[in-house]
Amino acid sequence: MPTPLAITLQHLLPKKLLTGVMGRLASVRLGGLTHWVIRRFVARYGVDMAEAADPRIESYPTFNEFFTRPLRPGVRPIAAAPFVCPVDGAISQLGPIARDQLVQAKGHTYSVRALVGGDARLAASFEDGRFATLYLSPRDYHRIHMPCEGRLKRMVYIPGELFSVNPLTAQHVPGLFARNERVVCEFECAGGPMVLVLVGATIVGSMATVWHGVVNPPRTREPREWRYEDQHIVLAKGAEMGRFLLGSTVVLLLPKDVLAFTPGWVSGRAVRMGEAMGTAVAR
């Protein structure tokens, strides 16, 4: 959900211009005004500042620094399970990939190939695999972590729309996650390839990764690709891999016969980064 200022601007500006304006405002040091906005945000969405590494609102010079605040050590212990939840949020959808099709919401499906930007080779790796779509609400911790250890192979920025990604929108906008702006991060893990897709949305100022920094802006009309096969970038299970500078959704893709989701992981359930997400399938 947007801040009071964002609500006003939503009625005045086109989505992409709005996102750019909000992204710039969120990164500007506005002193007391910034702290007033943060206090309103904390009160409106029930943000638990006791979990923050620094709970003092006055310590955040910009809204973005507040929004991407780190947590206190030990607040999110990493489970001993082979796969852990990469974010704080709620399960939008999860389950098997039916050949190439993911469930977006009841009655709505979309293709892995469309999600990853038309890459047939990459999409084929996840045929009949498993997926999880995790929605981050405004109150959530907005850093993204690794569900398992993985070596970075490639990253692709895919331009697109900036629809809201809340559950209501997911029920009514066909192909939502494959139409919105997104960053596709491809890793090689012990069980084969793994992809984390960071999906943008209305008011999402930018997305960043730990190895690249801010990916967008700039916003380009054509996809951009970075390859890392010649570098040894390995991220441990539970390590930070990226962040949203104003909330959104993560889609996780895994191949067939790699992951069995933890019992109790169902659509609508609240989840926390580091909790057990699943076990490895015996081969």
Coordinates of C-alpha atoms in Angstrom, one line a residue:
M1 CA 0.0 0.0 0.0
P2 CA 1.3 3.5 -0.8
T3 CA 2.0 6.4 1.5
P4 CA -0.4 9.4 1.7
L5 CA 1.8 11.3 -0.7
A6 CA 1.8 8.4 -3.1
I7 CA -2.0 8.1 -3.0
T8 CA -2.3 11.8 -4.0
L9 CA 0.2 11.4 -6.9
Q10 CA -1.5 8.2 -8.1
H11 CA -4.5 10.3 -9.2
L12 CA -2.3 12.9 -11.0
L13 CA 0.5 11.0 -12.8
P14 CA 0.8 8.1 -15.3
K15 CA 2.2 4.9 -13.6
K16 CA 5.7 5.0 -14.9
L17 CA 6.1 8.8 -14.3
L18 CA 4.6 8.2 -10.8
T19 CA 7.1 5.5 -10.1
G20 CA 10.0 7.7 -11.1
V21 CA 8.8 10.6 -9.0
M22 CA 8.2 8.5 -6.0
G23 CA 11.6 6.7 -6.4
R24 CA 13.4 10.1 -6.4
L25 CA 11.4 11.5 -3.5
A26 CA 12.1 8.3 -1.5
S27 CA 15.8 8.8 -1.9
V28 CA 15.9 12.6 -1.0
R29 CA 16.9 13.8 2.5
L30 CA 14.0 15.9 3.6
G31 CA 14.8 16.0 7.4
G32 CA 11.8 16.3 9.6
L33 CA 9.4 15.7 6.7
T34 CA 11.1 12.4 5.9
H35 CA 10.8 11.3 9.6
W36 CA 7.1 12.4 9.7
V37 CA 6.4 10.3 6.6
I38 CA 8.2 7.3 8.2
R39 CA 6.2 7.6 11.4
R40 CA 3.0 7.8 9.5
F41 CA 4.0 4.7 7.5
V42 CA 5.0 2.7 10.6
A43 CA 1.7 3.6 12.4
R44 CA -0.4 2.9 9.3
Y45 CA 1.1 -0.5 8.5
G46 CA 2.1 -1.7 11.9
V47 CA 5.8 -2.0 11.1
D48 CA 7.7 -3.7 13.9
M49 CA 10.7 -1.4 14.4
A50 CA 11.9 -3.6 17.4
E51 CA 13.2 -6.0 14.8
A52 CA 15.3 -3.4 13.0
A53 CA 19.0 -3.1 13.5
D54 CA 18.4 0.5 14.4
P55 CA 14.8 1.1 15.7
R56 CA 15.2 4.9 15.8
I57 CA 13.2 6.6 13.1
E58 CA 15.5 9.6 13.3
S59 CA 18.4 7.4 12.2
Y60 CA 17.0 7.1 8.6
P61 CA 17.9 10.1 6.5
T62 CA 15.7 8.9 3.5
F63 CA 12.6 6.8 3.1
N64 CA 14.5 4.3 1.1
E65 CA 17.0 3.7 3.9
F66 CA 14.1 3.1 6.2
F67 CA 12.3 0.8 3.8
T68 CA 15.4 -1.4 3.2
R69 CA 16.5 -1.4 6.8
P70 CA 18.5 -4.4 8.0
L71 CA 17.3 -6.5 10.8
R72 CA 18.9 -7.2 14.2
P73 CA 21.3 -10.2 14.2
G74 CA 19.4 -13.4 15.1
V75 CA 15.9 -12.0 14.4
R76 CA 15.6 -14.3 11.3
P77 CA 17.5 -17.6 12.1
I78 CA 18.2 -19.7 9.1
A79 CA 16.6 -23.1 9.3
A80 CA 18.7 -26.3 8.8
A81 CA 16.3 -27.3 6.0
P82 CA 17.8 -27.7 2.5
F83 CA 15.5 -24.8 1.2
V84 CA 14.5 -21.8 3.2
C85 CA 12.1 -19.0 2.6
P86 CA 13.8 -16.1 0.8
V87 CA 11.6 -13.2 2.1
D88 CA 9.2 -12.0 4.7
G89 CA 5.7 -11.9 3.2
A90 CA 2.8 -14.1 2.3
I91 CA 2.4 -17.0 -0.1
S92 CA 0.4 -15.9 -3.1
Q93 CA 0.6 -19.2 -4.9
L94 CA 2.9 -22.3 -5.0
G95 CA 3.0 -25.8 -6.3
P96 CA 3.8 -27.8 -9.4
I97 CA 4.5 -26.2 -12.8
A98 CA 2.1 -27.9 -15.2
R99 CA 4.6 -28.4 -18.1
D100 CA 5.2 -24.6 -18.7
Q101 CA 2.3 -23.1 -16.7
L102 CA 2.3 -21.4 -13.4
V103 CA -0.8 -20.5 -11.3
Q104 CA -1.2 -16.8 -10.8
A105 CA -4.6 -16.9 -9.1
K106 CA -7.7 -19.1 -9.2
G107 CA -8.6 -19.4 -12.9
H108 CA -5.4 -17.6 -14.1
T109 CA -2.2 -19.2 -15.4
Y110 CA 0.8 -17.9 -17.3
S111 CA 3.9 -19.4 -18.8
V112 CA 7.4 -19.8 -17.4
R113 CA 8.7 -18.8 -20.8
A114 CA 6.8 -15.5 -20.7
L115 CA 8.0 -14.8 -17.1
V116 CA 11.7 -15.2 -17.9
G117 CA 11.4 -13.0 -21.0
G118 CA 10.9 -15.5 -23.8
D119 CA 14.0 -17.6 -23.1
A120 CA 12.9 -21.1 -24.2
R121 CA 16.2 -22.7 -23.0
L122 CA 15.8 -21.4 -19.5
A123 CA 12.1 -22.1 -19.4
A124 CA 12.6 -25.8 -20.4
S125 CA 14.8 -26.3 -17.3
F126 CA 11.7 -25.9 -15.1
E127 CA 9.2 -28.0 -17.0
D128 CA 7.0 -29.9 -14.5
G129 CA 9.1 -28.3 -11.7
R130 CA 8.0 -26.3 -8.6
F131 CA 7.3 -22.6 -8.1
A132 CA 6.4 -20.3 -5.2
T133 CA 5.1 -16.7 -5.6
L134 CA 5.7 -14.6 -2.5
Y135 CA 4.1 -11.2 -2.0
L136 CA 5.8 -8.6 0.2
S137 CA 3.4 -6.2 1.9
P138 CA 4.4 -2.6 2.9
R139 CA 5.1 -3.7 6.5
D140 CA 7.5 -6.5 5.6
Y141 CA 11.3 -6.6 5.6
H142 CA 12.2 -5.9 2.0
R143 CA 15.5 -7.6 1.5
I144 CA 15.6 -10.9 -0.5
H145 CA 17.8 -13.8 0.5
M146 CA 19.0 -17.1 -1.0
P147 CA 16.7 -20.1 -0.5
C148 CA 19.8 -22.4 -1.0
E149 CA 23.4 -21.9 -1.9
G150 CA 23.9 -21.0 -5.5
R151 CA 26.4 -19.7 -8.1
L152 CA 25.3 -16.7 -10.1
K153 CA 25.1 -17.4 -13.8
R154 CA 23.1 -14.6 -15.4
M155 CA 20.8 -11.6 -14.7
V156 CA 18.3 -10.1 -17.1
Y157 CA 16.3 -6.9 -16.7
I158 CA 13.0 -7.1 -18.6
P159 CA 11.0 -3.9 -19.1
G160 CA 7.3 -4.0 -18.7
E161 CA 4.2 -2.6 -17.1
L162 CA 3.9 -1.4 -13.5
F163 CA 0.6 -2.9 -12.3
S164 CA 0.0 -3.3 -8.6
V165 CA 0.9 -6.9 -7.5
N166 CA -1.4 -7.2 -4.5
P167 CA -3.6 -10.3 -4.3
L168 CA -6.7 -8.5 -5.7
T169 CA -4.9 -7.4 -8.8
A170 CA -3.4 -10.9 -9.3
Q171 CA -7.0 -12.2 -9.5
H172 CA -8.0 -9.7 -12.3
V173 CA -5.0 -8.9 -14.5
P174 CA -4.1 -11.8 -16.8
G175 CA -0.4 -12.7 -17.0
L176 CA 0.4 -10.0 -14.4
F177 CA 3.9 -11.2 -13.3
A178 CA 5.0 -11.8 -16.9
R179 CA 3.8 -8.4 -18.0
N180 CA 5.3 -6.2 -15.2
E181 CA 8.9 -4.9 -15.2
R182 CA 11.2 -7.6 -13.6
V183 CA 14.7 -8.8 -12.9
V184 CA 15.4 -12.5 -13.6
C185 CA 18.3 -13.9 -11.6
E186 CA 19.6 -17.3 -12.7
F187 CA 21.7 -19.5 -10.4
E188 CA 23.2 -23.0 -10.5
C189 CA 22.5 -24.9 -7.3
A190 CA 23.2 -28.4 -6.0
G191 CA 19.9 -29.6 -7.5
G192 CA 20.3 -27.8 -10.8
P193 CA 19.2 -24.4 -12.0
M194 CA 17.3 -22.0 -9.8
V195 CA 15.7 -18.7 -10.7
L196 CA 14.5 -15.8 -8.5
V197 CA 12.4 -13.3 -10.4
L198 CA 12.0 -9.9 -8.7
V199 CA 8.8 -8.3 -10.0
G200 CA 8.3 -4.6 -10.0
A201 CA 5.0 -2.8 -9.4
T202 CA 3.3 0.6 -9.1
I203 CA 5.5 2.9 -6.8
V204 CA 8.4 0.4 -6.8
G205 CA 11.2 2.9 -7.1
S206 CA 13.9 0.4 -8.1
M207 CA 15.3 -3.1 -7.6
A208 CA 18.9 -3.9 -6.6
T209 CA 21.1 -6.9 -6.2
V210 CA 24.2 -7.3 -4.0
W211 CA 26.5 -8.0 -6.9
H212 CA 25.3 -5.2 -9.2
G213 CA 23.7 -2.5 -7.1
V214 CA 20.6 -0.7 -8.5
V215 CA 19.4 -2.4 -11.7
N216 CA 16.6 0.0 -12.4
P217 CA 16.7 2.9 -13.0
P218 CA 17.6 3.3 -15.8
R219 CA 14.4 2.0 -17.3
T220 CA 15.1 0.9 -20.9
R221 CA 12.7 -0.2 -23.6
E222 CA 14.8 -3.2 -24.4
P223 CA 15.9 -6.0 -22.1
R224 CA 19.4 -5.8 -20.6
E225 CA 21.5 -8.9 -19.8
W226 CA 24.6 -9.5 -17.6
R227 CA 26.5 -12.8 -17.7
Y228 CA 28.6 -14.1 -14.8
E229 CA 29.8 -17.5 -15.9
D230 CA 33.4 -16.3 -15.9
Q231 CA 33.1 -15.0 -12.3
H232 CA 32.9 -17.1 -9.2
I233 CA 30.0 -15.4 -7.4
V234 CA 28.6 -17.9 -4.9
L235 CA 25.9 -16.9 -2.4
A236 CA 25.3 -19.0 0.7
K237 CA 21.8 -20.2 1.8
G238 CA 20.3 -17.3 3.7
A239 CA 22.7 -14.7 2.3
E240 CA 21.2 -11.4 1.0
M241 CA 20.9 -11.3 -2.8
G242 CA 18.8 -8.2 -3.4
R243 CA 16.2 -5.8 -2.3
F244 CA 13.1 -3.8 -3.3
L245 CA 13.2 -0.1 -2.8
L246 CA 9.4 -0.1 -2.3
G247 CA 7.8 -3.6 -2.0
S248 CA 6.7 -6.2 -4.5
T249 CA 6.8 -9.9 -5.4
V250 CA 9.3 -12.7 -5.8
V251 CA 8.8 -15.7 -7.9
L252 CA 11.0 -18.8 -7.2
L253 CA 11.5 -21.5 -9.9
L254 CA 13.0 -24.9 -9.3
P255 CA 13.4 -28.0 -11.6
K256 CA 11.4 -31.2 -11.4
D257 CA 12.2 -33.6 -8.5
V258 CA 14.3 -31.1 -6.5
L259 CA 12.0 -29.7 -3.8
A260 CA 9.0 -30.9 -1.7
F261 CA 7.3 -28.0 0.0
T262 CA 7.1 -28.1 3.8
P263 CA 3.7 -29.2 5.0
G264 CA 1.6 -26.2 5.9
W265 CA 3.0 -24.1 3.1
V266 CA -0.3 -23.1 1.4
S267 CA -1.6 -20.1 -0.4
G268 CA -2.3 -17.1 1.9
R269 CA 0.0 -18.2 4.7
A270 CA 2.3 -15.6 6.2
V271 CA 6.0 -16.6 6.0
R272 CA 9.3 -15.3 7.3
M273 CA 12.8 -15.2 5.7
G274 CA 14.9 -18.2 6.9
E275 CA 12.1 -20.5 7.9
A276 CA 12.1 -24.0 6.4
M277 CA 10.5 -23.9 2.9
G278 CA 11.0 -27.5 1.8
T279 CA 13.1 -30.7 1.7
A280 CA 15.2 -32.2 -1.0
V281 CA 13.5 -34.9 -3.1
A282 CA 15.3 -38.2 -2.8
R283 CA 16.7 -39.3 -6.2

